[in-house]
Amino acid sequence: MNSPTHTPSSASSSSPYMLRPPPCLPHAARNLKCPLPLPQTISTLQKKYSCFGAHVEASFNTNPLKNYTSARCSPNQFLNKQLFTEGSLATPTAQEFPDAALVGDDKIGVLLLNLGGPETLEDVQPFLFNLFADPDIIRLPRIFSFLQKPLAQFVSVARAPKSKEGYASIGGGSPLRRMTDAQAEELKKSLWAKNVPAKVYVGMRYWHPFTEEAIEQIKRDGITKLVVLPLYPQFSISTSGSSLRLLESLFREDEYLVNMQHTVIPSWYQREGYIKAMANLIEKELKSFDCPEQVMIFFSAHGVPLAYVEEAGDPYKAEMEECVDLIMEELETRKITNTYTLAYQSRVGPVEWLRPYTDETIIELGKKGVKSLLAVPISFVSEHIETLEEIDVEYKELALESGIEKWGRVPALGCEPTFISDLADAVIESLPYVGAMAASSNLEARQSLVPLGSVEELLAAYDSQRRELPPPVIVWEWGWTKSAETWNGRVAMLAVLLLLFYEVTADKGLLHQLVIWPSLR
């Protein structure tokens, strides 16, 4: 598949990568400074939204998955007309709200959400089990949901040896927890320096400290207002969405959490501080090349299955493309006009993932004569195996083999001061909206009057019935149809996997009764 390259001046609406700024985010006001409400489930009608100085008319149907795309806005860019009316469109900043109004007698908490990673080689297999046991990662049809954990066990055992090799090559474990803890500490310092004495917690989805552990500490500390901040710049069902779904289940089961006001900052890729921090790192690394102007900037983002975008309405691809656009526009203001491209890494399994793939694109660029490449891990804010092993080792080696002579890599943001300060501003700017629409402590009433930017509201944007996300193929049909062929094949594959799992774990079965089996062992 051809991988288009771009210069900042070549971006256009027809480009498969470089989307122009959404109408609701004009160039002078695209820095979204607060978490915004999402559209509730509504019938088809025309609505006009005022988005920081611009008006957007969009036709909405009963499927909220399509609403933001028709208006070219990310889910958290919608303005609730109950809170924002024409004539009151100024972007709120941390300085506009008095400290007393922000904090008062409340105990403020910030929950940082991240993936988690194995800290030792012994942690690898149980970490993989937790990962693959998540229905947002391996999504089985509902009638096969009872097989989620057995399948996760099989896959994790099968993949553990290779994964251990990767973690061994970067020091025997993931540095993600250490780096996330450092980010939490720096964020806390920045908040206190801005007169917001908040406590910052880390909740990992698949390893310690688990989100459940963070929530228990939040309860012990008596937090009354919580800002949930996923450390994923762009929203995806498989990352932020999965963590929010877990939080939803925890909130529903606990009376303390029901009464605790909260808000979520679902994505923040368009914030000025984040964009400038990324541009700073890119500009610095370009200077390490002999001819910086000849270097192609290669944005590599973590991939997701194509069905997540096309069938389940995941905004990840659109947000990623806009993010790259914003960074390149910032670089252009610094007179950096290098060619650039975007590709997706880390795909697993036989299903189609977002294209173009990073490995295939590197080979293609080598064939086209590109000699200098600067890799930018665009969806990562901390170093971990996808940057330290996959990019630094595998892709670098592939690039050199493909004829690319000069290779560089932009480090993950980590505790970059501009980035941390901007995250603190994002938290402060969200505080006036914590529980802004909460009118009752009753759980059922609370679900109908969802707090601004709450967990349930964000999830409702991806599922109007608040049920499980639809599977990648939402129509189950039998007969000679494309959908039927897909599902029939999956059922057959699942049956084979279950048979192999039984053979491996039980050490007996049909294969053991065949003559060929001893020879295979």
XYZ file of C-alpha atoms in Angstrom, residues 16 19 63 65-66 68-69 136 139 234-238 302-321 344 351-355 462 469-474:
47
model
C -5.770 10.648 3.651
C -7.267 16.655 7.896
C -26.529 7.134 16.392
C -21.224 7.576 16.949
C -21.751 9.588 13.791
C -19.140 14.328 15.955
C -17.851 13.210 12.584
C -12.249 -4.251 24.359
C -13.863 -8.896 21.232
C -6.119 10.682 21.560
C -9.270 8.845 22.600
C -9.692 5.207 21.604
C -12.167 2.530 22.584
C -9.276 0.181 23.326
C -0.076 2.635 17.986
C -2.556 0.885 15.714
C -6.063 -0.324 16.427
C -8.189 -2.826 14.491
C -9.818 -1.194 11.488
C -13.238 -2.428 12.646
C -12.989 -0.257 15.758
C -13.022 2.813 13.518
C -15.328 1.666 10.733
C -17.839 -0.383 12.732
C -17.682 0.922 16.310
C -17.082 4.609 15.547
C -13.726 4.963 17.316
C -12.515 8.578 16.788
C -8.873 7.543 17.209
C -7.850 7.775 13.549
C -9.448 11.185 13.011
C -7.923 12.566 16.200
C -4.515 11.154 15.318
C -4.538 12.725 11.875
C 0.529 2.665 12.581
C -7.472 -9.000 11.419
C -7.056 -5.794 9.457
C -5.580 -2.880 11.426
C -5.299 0.800 10.586
C -3.053 1.378 7.593
C -20.237 5.309 21.909
C -19.714 -1.904 22.448
C -20.794 -3.560 19.220
C -18.517 -6.282 17.867
C -16.337 -5.377 14.854
C -18.967 -6.939 12.564
C -22.362 -6.022 13.975
